[in-house]
Amino acid sequence: MSRFSIFSLARNAMSWHQNWPRQWRSPNPKPEYDVVIIGAGGHGLATAYYLAKEHGITNVAVIEKGWLGGGNTGRNTTIVRSNYLWDESGLFYENAMKLWENLSIELNYNVMFSQRGVMNLAHNLGDVRESVRRVNANNLNGIDAEWLNAEQVKEFCPIINISKDSRYPVMGATLQRRGGTARHDAVAWGYARGADEMGVDVIQNCEVQGMMIENGVVKGVRTSLGDIKAKKVAMACAGHTSVVADMAGIRLPIESHPLQALVSEPMKPVLDCVVMSNAVHVYVSQSDKGELVMGAGIDSYVGYSQRGSLHVIEDQLASAMELFPLFSRTRMMRSWGGIVDTCPDASPVIGKTPVKNLYVNAGWGTGGFKATPGAGWCYAHTIAKDEPHDLNAAFSIDRFISGALVDEHGAAGVAH
Amino acid sequence: MTEQFRTTQGSRVDRSKAINFTFNGKNYKGVEGDTLASALIANGVHLVGRSFKTHRPRGILTCGSEEPNAIIQLETGPRSEPNLRATQVELYEGLSAKSVNCWPSVNFDIAAVNAIAGRIFVAGFYYKTFMKPSSLWMTVWEPAIRRMAGLGVLPREKDPDTYDHMNEFCEVMVVGSGPAGLSAALAAGRTGARVVLCDEHPEFGGTLLNTKEIIDGKPAQEWVKTAVAELEAMDNVRLLKRANAFGYYDHNYITVHERRTDHFGPGAKPELTRQRIWHFRSKQVVLATGSHERPLVFADNDRPGTMLAAAGQTYANRYGALPGRRGVVFTNNDSAYSVAIDLVDAGMDIPTVVDLREVVDGDLPNTARKKGIEVITGSGIVATLGRKRVKGVEIATVSSDGSQVTGTKRKIDCDTILSSGGWSPAVHLFSQSIGKLRYDEEKVCFVPNVSSQNERTVGACKGSFDLQSALDEGAAAGAAAAKDTGFGKGKAPASPKALVVEEKPIKAYWVVPTDHPVGQGKRKHFVDFQHDVTAADIMLAAREGMHSVEHMKRYTTTGMATDQGKLSNVNGLAILSSQLEKAIPKVGTTTFRPPYTPVNFGALAGRGINGDLADPVRRTPMYSWHLENGATFEPVGQWQRAWYYPKAGEDMHAAVTRETAALRDGVGILDASTLGKIDIQGKDAAKFLNLIYTNAWLKLPVGMCRYGFMLKEDGMVFDDGVTSRLGENHFHMTTTTGGAAGVLDWLEEYLQTEWPDLEVYCTSVTEEWSTLSIGGPKARQLLEELAPDMDFSNENFPFMAWRDGVVAGVDARVFRISFTGDLSYEINVRNWHGLHLWKKCMELGEKYDITPYGTETMHVLRAEKGFVIVGQETDGTQTPQDLGMDWIVAKKKGDFVGRRSFIREDTARADRKQLVGLMTDNPKEVLTEGAQLTYERVNPTPAPMVGHVTSSYWSPNLDHSIAMALVKDGHNRMGQWIYAHDRGKVTKVKIVSPVFYDPKGERRDG
Amino acid sequence: MVDNFRNSIIADKAQAMINGSVSGENGVTLTEVPFLAQVNIRGNADDKKFVAGVKKVTGLKVPTDPNTYVTKGDLTVFWLGPNEWQLVGAVDAQADLIAKLREALDGLHVAIIDVSGNRTALDLSGAQARNVMKKSCRLDMDPQSFSVGQAVQTRVEKAPVLLQMLNDQPTYRMFVRPSFAEYLVDWLLDAMGEYHHSS
Amino acid sequence: MLYIKCPFCGDRDETEYHYGGEAHIARPENPDELTDAEWAEYVFMRTNTKGVHRERWVHSDGCRRWFNVARNTVTNEIVSVYKTGEKPDLPEASTSKPAPAKKTSAKKKEGA
Ligand SMILES: Cc1cc2nc3c(=O)[nH]c(=O)nc-3n(C[C@H](O)[C@H](O)[C@H](O)COP(=O)(O)OP(=O)(O)OC[C@H]3O[C@@H](n4cnc5c(N)ncnc54)[C@H](O)[C@@H]3O)c2cc1C
Ligand SMILES: NC(=O)c1ccc[n+]([C@@H]2O[C@H](COP(=O)([O-])OP(=O)(O)OC[C@H]3O[C@@H](n4cnc5c(N)ncnc54)[C@H](O)[C@@H]3O)[C@@H](O)[C@H]2O)c1
Ligand SMILES: Cc1cc2nc3c(=O)[nH]c(=O)nc-3n(C[C@H](O)[C@H](O)[C@H](O)COP(=O)(O)O)c2cc1C
Ligand SMILES: [Zn+2]
């Protein structure tokens, strides 16, 4: 693989860019692998990358029914932060954050991780209380977090309306300065390129349609391109986890829902940070190309349609206008949906399953993009060692039996 | 300035009505009926903008919403709007516009130096660089990229305009008003069905307004006129112009964005909403959305003066504006010959048509030849000359497979290039509704194949590119659609006869070669004009492994600009397909998404743009009194509750100190009307309560009340409240303010789905009652005055009892319950009596110095007593036991919702986080709510947190701060000292009972 | 008789409603009809005793067709659901009605609840009323779908209402929770603004 | 936005309803007899069907009745609406359904 840099760019420019190699191959599946990962989203690809890099396991296939990165990885609002409430989550996401901070260099792929600061607004006394609680929890966990009062909010983001007469007055916000956004596609591509280089087969347009299970042990997968044997199989298929788990006879505490996002036409920058408000269902940033990238709410019902309802967008924009009156004269350029896999406690599941050598990584719901490097890293450990890493031990399916949920509704909110 | 390029006759503009406008600071004249684009063209202005990345000069390319280049900023001040397409902006007197994304001016744009470094700026270059050192990314590179971002500028002021929404139902919705749409609307309208016809354009007629077709022997525009007149006369037909059908959603839900006033100029019609979103539920839909002409991808194909052929025809025919003096037409199909013919007729010099096909012998080419136009076959434009305007073209014969230039170059002088690469049906709405497409090899385009909803496509949208088919298919579909909704017999009315000119097949030709291999020299083949994506970029993406069309799109950003690929998508995927040597249908299209044409945020927000209309503010009957008496308010869900009532000069602290003292020493009054109230009756009512509350209800005597907890099945507390037995089979339940609606839905869910055999009816009576809580040692005295006929003695009206009576002259139900620990009564009267009772209390209570108090004081008072607030002490992870309230969990009554969860491993743990009180060493120090707790003072990071402060107040009655907290193993740690952390500050605190005040409950009875 | 202790929660909106109304042929008016007697009845329409009992008191058979109401004199019975009805009568009629209903339905599984204060009523009337409703409600308001004799529980924008088509003027009567009344009035007045100017 | 026919009131927009999750998960009669895992099955585990999904809705802003909807979760086509207590056999959804993956293991019974 050729290294990417300004020098290689200049060199290639001389030859009219004719000599760039493929960033990843399109291999045919081998009959057998040590590990088959189902789903080439950010999580699946990162898992493959760390399996190879950290654990030396390179006889790995990532099987993707569509195009790599085309699931939620390719349709999310790219907010990255680690300021979760509970220790289990805070430490998990902080580990991911640390990986983000070095990811471009690690992958030799500019994922444009932009630490422009993420603000979560508080609109009532309950929000304020919960925000302060979270800031304190973060600080004690070594995660950067600040509480801003309304005036400080305005200072940090001058276009926000903090009028007390507003329908949703801003009473303050938490701020994580290290939070920000990343270029979602580049994350998938960078991991794919990195994994491919170490020998991982990323097999696209190949759907897993069944599992081979003998005596409670997984032996491989049945795919649209034929059967593939595997010593271990790892699910990383987000919204489709229940469908794939069902092939192994496993039921999960997961429901899939449509979640929408939209972009405006590109404009000169007016918003240089990320603003989220769970109470009024607004989360928005402005990309380096100038579009406002906004997440809308989740549709209430189970859905696999990658589409959502307009009224969700209309309600959300009405709220957004109150916070950002100047958005009125811009235009929505495109809207789309993803299928998010939600868990009852708004926390993910990463760990072993009742079927031996079959692993699950799911339940990321509206917020798993930020976890991508960390989830891949922990999941790779779990698969390689057949036991969870300390950082993801709390996120086993068993917690639904024991009752040890990690309830992040407050911090996870509607979507982000 | 005069309009040098305005023709003298024909066209739909009114040359007698001049309109003054300015563009980039210069004054111009246009005429009525012009768009900004046509007026600029009439004035010979072609350079209207700069491209996104490399800031190359850009000219007007199209005449509709598909325009990628002519993007402008309209007006200045609060009504300024970024990124409008000049091709859609209707001219009005005084219009002022300027180019976007160029500095200092469109003529001299400094960022155009980008183009010089352009050899490095290929697709995806930014993924390959700017990585090291990482410190520079945030400080240098990203800010630099960001400075280049965006097209127009948002006004900073609040939008002075208004927007609204309309909800409509119809039998047949027709989108697009070309010949196909008009025929469909006529056929459906004549059946009497409710029909809607909408079109983005300011006039109905579609392409018939642009061309010179003949219908029934007369100019087609006469047919349009009669058709529109007939439709206008039908009561059952709604006609919407300037109306972009932007979304086709599930269940035949179509959304339309209508621009109602923009064409009058900003602020000209203040009484009208500026724009409107229509929500249509249509039983049947006819899509007659026409097609988009595709540009040919040839070397230097983005110089100003390059235009789509049909757009040039439209400017001449419809607007009387010639695209130039001398033009070369470049095509791979017959339709462009009618352009050449019309332009010659309009007075333009069209010396040549360059046709990529080797054999060209159709009727239209032959007519063109007869007009003296040279037709050069098997050839292409291989280079263009000029910089800010085309000066000429170089043409040569090219190989039929597109691989190379085969002949010698010949130069033709011209100022305009009119290119046509064929037509792409506008299948956007069809695809949004999940219709499946098929690739038509002969027509060289994707056409609708399988519908997924009640919808039909007709005319050019279906790939039927001739006028007669459009008319016939429209009529048939209109009639059939109406019939499917129960109107008419389904027989299409005979359609008028179009003059049909046979067209010969198009030849697919995706990239026209030039004198160097594509991408390996200075000439660029643009595919996405706004985003500067070239054929070479797409080829590079393919080489780098971006084989999916979706990867190619994202890597190169093809189709991601404001036109959403209306012109570029098919060319892009075709180039990818040839690069991969894969058939076009195997490569496929990217996903079509709403909106068809971008829609203003303000319009989508509708009247909700005014926040108070976006979300109701709910008010109690006493709200006006609170407001007049200086209350501050606290939002609780949609409700506004009085928070505290500061007197002159008081801050919250002072007000709350005064209010709490009043209640403990005298009498206080609180508006508690927002509590949820549910009437529950039926012979199984008590049994039902037993199932949904944790405690026992069968034996509660009539006349008495009881406090209860509700759990979700996971065993965690989700609502609480006092429920009173009104009769043997009749209860009155109260819920938290925020929980009211959810609790009722939830009760009904269990009743209707789990226990349908229980005879119980639940009905919301939340707002039947206004609720006033009157508490304090003097409450009884006041009550006795208010209700002289009632007996308030402890014996006859004990704690946790209720009585009916007349209070202040009106019927009331009085509950003796207390959330403060002091003697307290909750008086419920009809909603409409609430204000009266409140005022009466204030009047009679004056001598006791009655003090209204708000939610803040209520919180302090209840915290002094250790009473929990669901949502403050709880966050969905607490059992009643965690809250120290085992007593509320019945051990013997059997099952209730959530009970089974208690014995799970984690829930049964003895050292869960439990509710306790906290006392600071320093009595004056008030902890911060949300402070985190640790057992040890000094901690490593991450620190082992053992809980947090849920409530914390200054307690004037105790002259000491108090706090409640959830602490791991707290119940076993009474008396221990632990540490509270709030943003760096550490406070030592002692674990105590959460009941701080009157632990024996001696104040309860007054 | 209206006792003078009563206050409508939107009393202070009265002038705004007058100002916001548009007179004339093409107009639209908004008025409050406060304090109507309202009684919620739950019961089993298949039970003849129940039907007869209600009929005895009101002279009306409880409607079983969805989204309808029946009227006799001052009394209207609305269908709210398969086992739920709302009786609306003249101001102050509720006490008497409730007493009689309780007596007539004694022993049956019913609930008879005074909800006179639980909602107030707004009348939107005039030639433009239908357009105002179309701006506000996601139901088909055209006459072939919603006509006199029909009433639905639905939402007018974000306010839950019982919406009655009272007459062909058309007049729409909206029974709305008092806490939402001010919002609803503001919403409707805002929607009426357009007709105010263009008459 | 879905357009759902309440079995009592008729066609109404989605905004009048609340979604109530998967239908036909009966509450266990004797929770005490269940293992923790069986209880978790009832409280948390869901079929999350891709294809025709039977689910509960309540007509919150209308008649307040709970009822069932069988809806194709891919196309949103509503295959059937029926009252609580009923469970009709259903015709297949008419529009495109993704091929449900072949099952190699017996599917578990719903509920506990
Ligand atoms: C609109 C929206 C906004 C969001 N905003 C944010 C945000 O701001 N911040 C944040 O942190 N998170 C956000 N999220 C969530 C985030 O996108 C996801 O949690 C995360 O991307 C999940 O990554 P993944 O790799 O697990 O899943 P995916 O990227 O969805 O990958 C799963 C892959 O599995 C494949 N697959 C499924 N079934 C099969 C099969 N049978 N065979 C083969 N392959 C299969 C799929 O095709 C898919 O490519 C958002 C999500 C959405 C939809
Ligand atoms: N010679 C050729 O090859 C060729 C090719 C294409 C079209 N044509 C001609 O074009 C005509 C086709 O007639 P037609 O009626 O099918 O199409 P049309 O192009 O005449 O009309 C389509 C109309 O729909 C409008 N529209 C499209 N999408 C819309 C949306 N989402 N919302 C609102 N409006 C929308 C367009 O603005 C346009 O006015 C015929 O006269 C045919 O001869 C010829
Ligand atoms: C962060 C982000 C930014 C995006 N910006 C744009 C954009 O500028 N232009 C555009 O057309 N689409 C943009 N998209 C949307 C994509 O085109 C696409 O709709 C999305 O990835 C979902 O894929 P699909 O629509 O192909 O299903 C963006 C998507 C994301 C996640
Ligand atoms: Zn209903």
mmCIF file with all atom_site columns, N, CA, C and O in Angstrom, chain A residues 17 23 68 110 136 167 265-266 288 307 314 328 331-332 402, chain B residues 81-83 85 119 127 142 159 250 279 551 599 616 983:
data_model
loop_
_atom_site.group_PDB
_atom_site.id
_atom_site.type_symbol
_atom_site.label_atom_id
_atom_site.label_alt_id
_atom_site.label_comp_id
_atom_site.label_asym_id
_atom_site.label_entity_id
_atom_site.label_seq_id
_atom_site.pdbx_PDB_ins_code
_atom_site.Cartn_x
_atom_site.Cartn_y
_atom_site.Cartn_z
_atom_site.occupancy
_atom_site.B_iso_or_equiv
_atom_site.pdbx_formal_charge
_atom_site.auth_seq_id
_atom_site.auth_comp_id
_atom_site.auth_asym_id
_atom_site.auth_atom_id
_atom_site.pdbx_PDB_model_num
ATOM 1   N N  . HIS A 1 17  ? -2.311  11.088  -11.571 1.00 0.00 ? 17  HIS A N  1
ATOM 2   C CA . HIS A 1 17  ? -3.029  10.231  -10.622 1.00 0.00 ? 17  HIS A CA 1
ATOM 3   C C  . HIS A 1 17  ? -3.428  8.885   -11.204 1.00 0.00 ? 17  HIS A C  1
ATOM 4   O O  . HIS A 1 17  ? -4.406  8.289   -10.782 1.00 0.00 ? 17  HIS A O  1
ATOM 5   N N  . GLN A 1 23  ? -7.754  1.071   -2.726  1.00 0.00 ? 23  GLN A N  1
ATOM 6   C CA . GLN A 1 23  ? -7.724  1.214   -1.269  1.00 0.00 ? 23  GLN A CA 1
ATOM 7   C C  . GLN A 1 23  ? -8.089  -0.096  -0.589  1.00 0.00 ? 23  GLN A C  1
ATOM 8   O O  . GLN A 1 23  ? -7.728  -0.336  0.542   1.00 0.00 ? 23  GLN A O  1
ATOM 9   N N  . LEU A 1 68  ? -19.625 -1.246  1.583   1.00 0.00 ? 68  LEU A N  1
ATOM 10  C CA . LEU A 1 68  ? -19.058 -1.030  2.912   1.00 0.00 ? 68  LEU A CA 1
ATOM 11  C C  . LEU A 1 68  ? -19.293 0.409   3.361   1.00 0.00 ? 68  LEU A C  1
ATOM 12  O O  . LEU A 1 68  ? -19.179 1.347   2.564   1.00 0.00 ? 68  LEU A O  1
ATOM 13  N N  . ASN A 1 110 ? -7.060  10.642  6.451   1.00 0.00 ? 110 ASN A N  1
ATOM 14  C CA . ASN A 1 110 ? -7.575  11.792  7.181   1.00 0.00 ? 110 ASN A CA 1
ATOM 15  C C  . ASN A 1 110 ? -9.077  11.647  7.395   1.00 0.00 ? 110 ASN A C  1
ATOM 16  O O  . ASN A 1 110 ? -9.868  11.836  6.480   1.00 0.00 ? 110 ASN A O  1
ATOM 17  N N  . ASN A 1 136 ? -20.030 16.388  36.546  1.00 0.00 ? 136 ASN A N  1
ATOM 18  C CA . ASN A 1 136 ? -19.246 15.926  37.694  1.00 0.00 ? 136 ASN A CA 1
ATOM 19  C C  . ASN A 1 136 ? -18.792 14.487  37.525  1.00 0.00 ? 136 ASN A C  1
ATOM 20  O O  . ASN A 1 136 ? -17.651 14.146  37.842  1.00 0.00 ? 136 ASN A O  1
ATOM 21  N N  . ARG A 1 167 ? -39.592 29.973  23.668  1.00 0.00 ? 167 ARG A N  1
ATOM 22  C CA . ARG A 1 167 ? -40.433 28.842  24.078  1.00 0.00 ? 167 ARG A CA 1
ATOM 23  C C  . ARG A 1 167 ? -39.603 27.804  24.828  1.00 0.00 ? 167 ARG A C  1
ATOM 24  O O  . ARG A 1 167 ? -40.099 27.143  25.720  1.00 0.00 ? 167 ARG A O  1
ATOM 25  N N  . GLU A 1 265 ? -28.629 23.354  2.197   1.00 0.00 ? 265 GLU A N  1
ATOM 26  C CA . GLU A 1 265 ? -27.690 23.786  1.169   1.00 0.00 ? 265 GLU A CA 1
ATOM 27  C C  . GLU A 1 265 ? -26.448 24.356  1.872   1.00 0.00 ? 265 GLU A C  1
ATOM 28  O O  . GLU A 1 265 ? -26.538 24.805  3.006   1.00 0.00 ? 265 GLU A O  1
ATOM 29  N N  . PRO A 1 266 ? -25.335 24.332  1.170   1.00 0.00 ? 266 PRO A N  1
ATOM 30  C CA . PRO A 1 266 ? -24.122 24.836  1.831   1.00 0.00 ? 266 PRO A CA 1
ATOM 31  C C  . PRO A 1 266 ? -24.120 26.362  1.932   1.00 0.00 ? 266 PRO A C  1
ATOM 32  O O  . PRO A 1 266 ? -24.510 27.053  0.996   1.00 0.00 ? 266 PRO A O  1
ATOM 33  N N  . ASP A 1 288 ? -17.643 21.144  6.993   1.00 0.00 ? 288 ASP A N  1
ATOM 34  C CA . ASP A 1 288 ? -16.591 21.953  6.381   1.00 0.00 ? 288 ASP A CA 1
ATOM 35  C C  . ASP A 1 288 ? -16.938 22.337  4.946   1.00 0.00 ? 288 ASP A C  1
ATOM 36  O O  . ASP A 1 288 ? -16.236 23.116  4.319   1.00 0.00 ? 288 ASP A O  1
ATOM 37  N N  . ARG A 1 307 ? -36.261 5.138   5.744   1.00 0.00 ? 307 ARG A N  1
ATOM 38  C CA . ARG A 1 307 ? -36.986 6.378   5.435   1.00 0.00 ? 307 ARG A CA 1
ATOM 39  C C  . ARG A 1 307 ? -37.704 6.799   6.710   1.00 0.00 ? 307 ARG A C  1
ATOM 40  O O  . ARG A 1 307 ? -37.897 6.009   7.611   1.00 0.00 ? 307 ARG A O  1
ATOM 41  N N  . GLU A 1 314 ? -40.550 18.375  10.300  1.00 0.00 ? 314 GLU A N  1
ATOM 42  C CA . GLU A 1 314 ? -41.231 19.668  10.460  1.00 0.00 ? 314 GLU A CA 1
ATOM 43  C C  . GLU A 1 314 ? -41.224 20.109  11.925  1.00 0.00 ? 314 GLU A C  1
ATOM 44  O O  . GLU A 1 314 ? -40.937 21.268  12.242  1.00 0.00 ? 314 GLU A O  1
ATOM 45  N N  . SER A 1 328 ? -34.003 30.193  9.204   1.00 0.00 ? 328 SER A N  1
ATOM 46  C CA . SER A 1 328 ? -35.262 30.152  8.463   1.00 0.00 ? 328 SER A CA 1
ATOM 47  C C  . SER A 1 328 ? -35.093 30.210  6.948   1.00 0.00 ? 328 SER A C  1
ATOM 48  O O  . SER A 1 328 ? -35.800 29.556  6.205   1.00 0.00 ? 328 SER A O  1
ATOM 49  N N  . ARG A 1 331 ? -32.275 26.307  3.091   1.00 0.00 ? 331 ARG A N  1
ATOM 50  C CA . ARG A 1 331 ? -33.170 25.271  2.558   1.00 0.00 ? 331 ARG A CA 1
ATOM 51  C C  . ARG A 1 331 ? -32.641 23.869  2.832   1.00 0.00 ? 331 ARG A C  1
ATOM 52  O O  . ARG A 1 331 ? -31.438 23.633  2.832   1.00 0.00 ? 331 ARG A O  1
ATOM 53  N N  . MET A 1 332 ? -33.575 22.973  3.051   1.00 0.00 ? 332 MET A N  1
ATOM 54  C CA . MET A 1 332 ? -33.243 21.563  3.183   1.00 0.00 ? 332 MET A CA 1
ATOM 55  C C  . MET A 1 332 ? -32.906 21.037  1.801   1.00 0.00 ? 332 MET A C  1
ATOM 56  O O  . MET A 1 332 ? -33.681 21.172  0.870   1.00 0.00 ? 332 MET A O  1
ATOM 57  N N  . SER A 1 402 ? -29.902 -10.146 34.828  1.00 0.00 ? 402 SER A N  1
ATOM 58  C CA . SER A 1 402 ? -29.552 -9.804  36.216  1.00 0.00 ? 402 SER A CA 1
ATOM 59  C C  . SER A 1 402 ? -30.188 -8.490  36.640  1.00 0.00 ? 402 SER A C  1
ATOM 60  O O  . SER A 1 402 ? -30.360 -8.222  37.824  1.00 0.00 ? 402 SER A O  1
ATOM 61  N N  . GLU B 2 81  ? -31.634 36.112  0.733   1.00 0.00 ? 81  GLU B N  1
ATOM 62  C CA . GLU B 2 81  ? -31.690 34.652  0.715   1.00 0.00 ? 81  GLU B CA 1
ATOM 63  C C  . GLU B 2 81  ? -30.523 34.095  -0.092  1.00 0.00 ? 81  GLU B C  1
ATOM 64  O O  . GLU B 2 81  ? -30.266 34.512  -1.208  1.00 0.00 ? 81  GLU B O  1
ATOM 65  N N  . PRO B 2 82  ? -29.822 33.133  0.504   1.00 0.00 ? 82  PRO B N  1
ATOM 66  C CA . PRO B 2 82  ? -28.683 32.548  -0.212  1.00 0.00 ? 82  PRO B CA 1
ATOM 67  C C  . PRO B 2 82  ? -29.110 31.458  -1.189  1.00 0.00 ? 82  PRO B C  1
ATOM 68  O O  . PRO B 2 82  ? -30.173 30.855  -1.036  1.00 0.00 ? 82  PRO B O  1
ATOM 69  N N  . ASN B 2 83  ? -28.256 31.214  -2.160  1.00 0.00 ? 83  ASN B N  1
ATOM 70  C CA . ASN B 2 83  ? -28.285 29.987  -2.969  1.00 0.00 ? 83  ASN B CA 1
ATOM 71  C C  . ASN B 2 83  ? -29.510 29.796  -3.855  1.00 0.00 ? 83  ASN B C  1
ATOM 72  O O  . ASN B 2 83  ? -29.852 28.668  -4.195  1.00 0.00 ? 83  ASN B O  1
ATOM 73  N N  . ARG B 2 85  ? -31.576 29.728  -7.319  1.00 0.00 ? 85  ARG B N  1
ATOM 74  C CA . ARG B 2 85  ? -31.218 29.506  -8.715  1.00 0.00 ? 85  ARG B CA 1
ATOM 75  C C  . ARG B 2 85  ? -31.759 30.660  -9.545  1.00 0.00 ? 85  ARG B C  1
ATOM 76  O O  . ARG B 2 85  ? -32.972 30.891  -9.538  1.00 0.00 ? 85  ARG B O  1
ATOM 77  N N  . ARG B 2 119 ? -4.240  20.358  -9.961  1.00 0.00 ? 119 ARG B N  1
ATOM 78  C CA . ARG B 2 119 ? -3.720  19.048  -10.312 1.00 0.00 ? 119 ARG B CA 1
ATOM 79  C C  . ARG B 2 119 ? -3.607  18.154  -9.088  1.00 0.00 ? 119 ARG B C  1
ATOM 80  O O  . ARG B 2 119 ? -3.648  16.939  -9.183  1.00 0.00 ? 119 ARG B O  1
ATOM 81  N N  . TYR B 2 127 ? -8.497  13.271  2.004   1.00 0.00 ? 127 TYR B N  1
ATOM 82  C CA . TYR B 2 127 ? -8.321  12.101  2.868   1.00 0.00 ? 127 TYR B CA 1
ATOM 83  C C  . TYR B 2 127 ? -6.860  11.689  2.940   1.00 0.00 ? 127 TYR B C  1
ATOM 84  O O  . TYR B 2 127 ? -6.459  10.923  3.800   1.00 0.00 ? 127 TYR B O  1
ATOM 85  N N  . GLU B 2 142 ? -8.015  22.682  8.855   1.00 0.00 ? 142 GLU B N  1
ATOM 86  C CA . GLU B 2 142 ? -9.472  22.731  8.861   1.00 0.00 ? 142 GLU B CA 1
ATOM 87  C C  . GLU B 2 142 ? -10.006 24.160  8.747   1.00 0.00 ? 142 GLU B C  1
ATOM 88  O O  . GLU B 2 142 ? -10.905 24.425  7.952   1.00 0.00 ? 142 GLU B O  1
ATOM 89  N N  . ASP B 2 159 ? -36.074 36.088  10.529  1.00 0.00 ? 159 ASP B N  1
ATOM 90  C CA . ASP B 2 159 ? -36.840 36.142  9.287   1.00 0.00 ? 159 ASP B CA 1
ATOM 91  C C  . ASP B 2 159 ? -38.142 36.924  9.499   1.00 0.00 ? 159 ASP B C  1
ATOM 92  O O  . ASP B 2 159 ? -38.957 36.553  10.329  1.00 0.00 ? 159 ASP B O  1
ATOM 93  N N  . ASP B 2 250 ? -44.653 7.446   2.299   1.00 0.00 ? 250 ASP B N  1
ATOM 94  C CA . ASP B 2 250 ? -45.509 6.273   2.442   1.00 0.00 ? 250 ASP B CA 1
ATOM 95  C C  . ASP B 2 250 ? -46.979 6.659   2.518   1.00 0.00 ? 250 ASP B C  1
ATOM 96  O O  . ASP B 2 250 ? -47.325 7.743   2.965   1.00 0.00 ? 250 ASP B O  1
ATOM 97  N N  . HIS B 2 279 ? -49.682 19.385  2.592   1.00 0.00 ? 279 HIS B N  1
ATOM 98  C CA . HIS B 2 279 ? -49.611 17.947  2.865   1.00 0.00 ? 279 HIS B CA 1
ATOM 99  C C  . HIS B 2 279 ? -50.797 17.295  2.160   1.00 0.00 ? 279 HIS B C  1
ATOM 100 O O  . HIS B 2 279 ? -51.937 17.528  2.559   1.00 0.00 ? 279 HIS B O  1
ATOM 101 N N  . HIS B 2 551 ? -20.162 4.600   -3.369  1.00 0.00 ? 551 HIS B N  1
ATOM 102 C CA . HIS B 2 551 ? -18.808 5.020   -2.992  1.00 0.00 ? 551 HIS B CA 1
ATOM 103 C C  . HIS B 2 551 ? -18.313 6.110   -3.926  1.00 0.00 ? 551 HIS B C  1
ATOM 104 O O  . HIS B 2 551 ? -17.741 7.112   -3.489  1.00 0.00 ? 551 HIS B O  1
ATOM 105 N N  . VAL B 2 599 ? -36.076 22.983  -0.044  1.00 0.00 ? 599 VAL B N  1
ATOM 106 C CA . VAL B 2 599 ? -37.231 23.623  0.583   1.00 0.00 ? 599 VAL B CA 1
ATOM 107 C C  . VAL B 2 599 ? -36.775 24.417  1.798   1.00 0.00 ? 599 VAL B C  1
ATOM 108 O O  . VAL B 2 599 ? -35.995 23.927  2.612   1.00 0.00 ? 599 VAL B O  1
ATOM 109 N N  . PRO B 2 616 ? -47.486 23.926  22.458  1.00 0.00 ? 616 PRO B N  1
ATOM 110 C CA . PRO B 2 616 ? -48.412 24.633  23.351  1.00 0.00 ? 616 PRO B CA 1
ATOM 111 C C  . PRO B 2 616 ? -47.769 24.941  24.690  1.00 0.00 ? 616 PRO B C  1
ATOM 112 O O  . PRO B 2 616 ? -47.020 24.130  25.229  1.00 0.00 ? 616 PRO B O  1
ATOM 113 N N  . ARG B 2 983 ? -17.290 20.001  40.371  1.00 0.00 ? 983 ARG B N  1
ATOM 114 C CA . ARG B 2 983 ? -16.332 20.715  39.522  1.00 0.00 ? 983 ARG B CA 1
ATOM 115 C C  . ARG B 2 983 ? -15.104 21.176  40.321  1.00 0.00 ? 983 ARG B C  1
ATOM 116 O O  . ARG B 2 983 ? -14.784 22.353  40.401  1.00 0.00 ? 983 ARG B O  1
#
